[in-house]
One Martini backbone bead per residue (centre of mass of N, CA, C, O) as a GRO file, in nm:
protein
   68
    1UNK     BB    1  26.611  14.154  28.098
    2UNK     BB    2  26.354  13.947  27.943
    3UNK     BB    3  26.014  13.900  27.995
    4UNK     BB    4  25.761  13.651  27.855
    5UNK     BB    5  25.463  13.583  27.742
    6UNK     BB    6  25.272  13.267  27.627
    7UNK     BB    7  25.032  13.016  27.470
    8UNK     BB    8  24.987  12.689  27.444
    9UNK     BB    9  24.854  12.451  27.233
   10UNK     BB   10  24.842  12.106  27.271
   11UNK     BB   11  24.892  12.010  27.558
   12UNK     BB   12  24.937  11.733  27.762
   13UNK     BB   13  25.237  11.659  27.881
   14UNK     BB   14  25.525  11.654  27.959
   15UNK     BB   15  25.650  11.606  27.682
   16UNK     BB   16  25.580  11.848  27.582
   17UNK     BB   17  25.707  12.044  27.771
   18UNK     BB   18  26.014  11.941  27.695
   19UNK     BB   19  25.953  12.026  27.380
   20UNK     BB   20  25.911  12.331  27.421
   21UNK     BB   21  26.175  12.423  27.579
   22UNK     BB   22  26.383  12.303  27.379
   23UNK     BB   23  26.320  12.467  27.166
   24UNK     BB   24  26.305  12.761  27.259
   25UNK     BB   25  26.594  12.767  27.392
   26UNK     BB   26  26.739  12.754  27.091
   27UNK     BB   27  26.675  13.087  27.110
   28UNK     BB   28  26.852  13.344  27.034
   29UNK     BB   29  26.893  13.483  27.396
   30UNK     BB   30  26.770  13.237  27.553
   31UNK     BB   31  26.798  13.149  27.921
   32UNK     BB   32  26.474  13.061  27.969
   33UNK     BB   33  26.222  12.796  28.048
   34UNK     BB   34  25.839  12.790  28.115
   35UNK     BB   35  25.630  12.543  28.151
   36UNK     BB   36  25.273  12.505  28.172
   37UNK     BB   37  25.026  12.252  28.152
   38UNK     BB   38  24.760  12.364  28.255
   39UNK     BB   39  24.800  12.678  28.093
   40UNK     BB   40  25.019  12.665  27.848
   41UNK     BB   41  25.237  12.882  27.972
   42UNK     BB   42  25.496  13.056  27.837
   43UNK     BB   43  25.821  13.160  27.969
   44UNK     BB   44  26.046  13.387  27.902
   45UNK     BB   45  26.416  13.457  27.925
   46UNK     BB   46  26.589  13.727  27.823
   47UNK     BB   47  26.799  13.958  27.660
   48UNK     BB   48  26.536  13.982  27.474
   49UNK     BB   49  26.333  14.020  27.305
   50UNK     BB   50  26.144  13.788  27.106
   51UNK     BB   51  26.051  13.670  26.841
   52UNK     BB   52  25.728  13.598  26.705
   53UNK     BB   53  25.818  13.387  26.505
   54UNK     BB   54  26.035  13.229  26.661
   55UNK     BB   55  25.852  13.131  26.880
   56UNK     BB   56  25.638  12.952  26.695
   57UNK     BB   57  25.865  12.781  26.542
   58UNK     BB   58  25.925  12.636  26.764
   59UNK     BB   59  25.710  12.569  26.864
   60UNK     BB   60  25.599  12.384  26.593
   61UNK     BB   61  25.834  12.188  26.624
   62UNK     BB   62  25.702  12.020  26.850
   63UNK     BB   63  25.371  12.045  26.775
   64UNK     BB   64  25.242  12.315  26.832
   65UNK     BB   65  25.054  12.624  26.955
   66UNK     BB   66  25.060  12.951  26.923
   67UNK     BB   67  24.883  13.192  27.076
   68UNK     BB   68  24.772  13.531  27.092
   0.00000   0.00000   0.00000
């Protein structure tokens, strides 16, 4: 199990969050995710890491822009 860590920025609202996590969740072999909307955190749980294009890909697919 790897735990990853990243930031999304333009996230207002719960909606924001529910949509970054149902995205990013999608992505095979991620077990879990969790997305704080105060600091834009995003916790990735997975089998492997996870591809940082396929996660960027993601958040993009949402609305939203993947930090460095």
């Amino acid at each position: 199990m790897t735990v990853s860590t990243y930031t999304v920025s333009g996230m207002t609202c719960e909606h924001c969050v529910r949509a970054v996590s149902e995205e990013v969740g999608q992505i095979p072999g991620v077990t879990g995710v969790e997305v704080d909307l105060t600091s834009g955190g995003l916790t990735i749980h997975s089998d492997a890491e996870p591809d940082r294009a396929a996660v960027a890909a993601a958040v993009d697919e949402a609305g939203y822009e993947l930090g460095s």
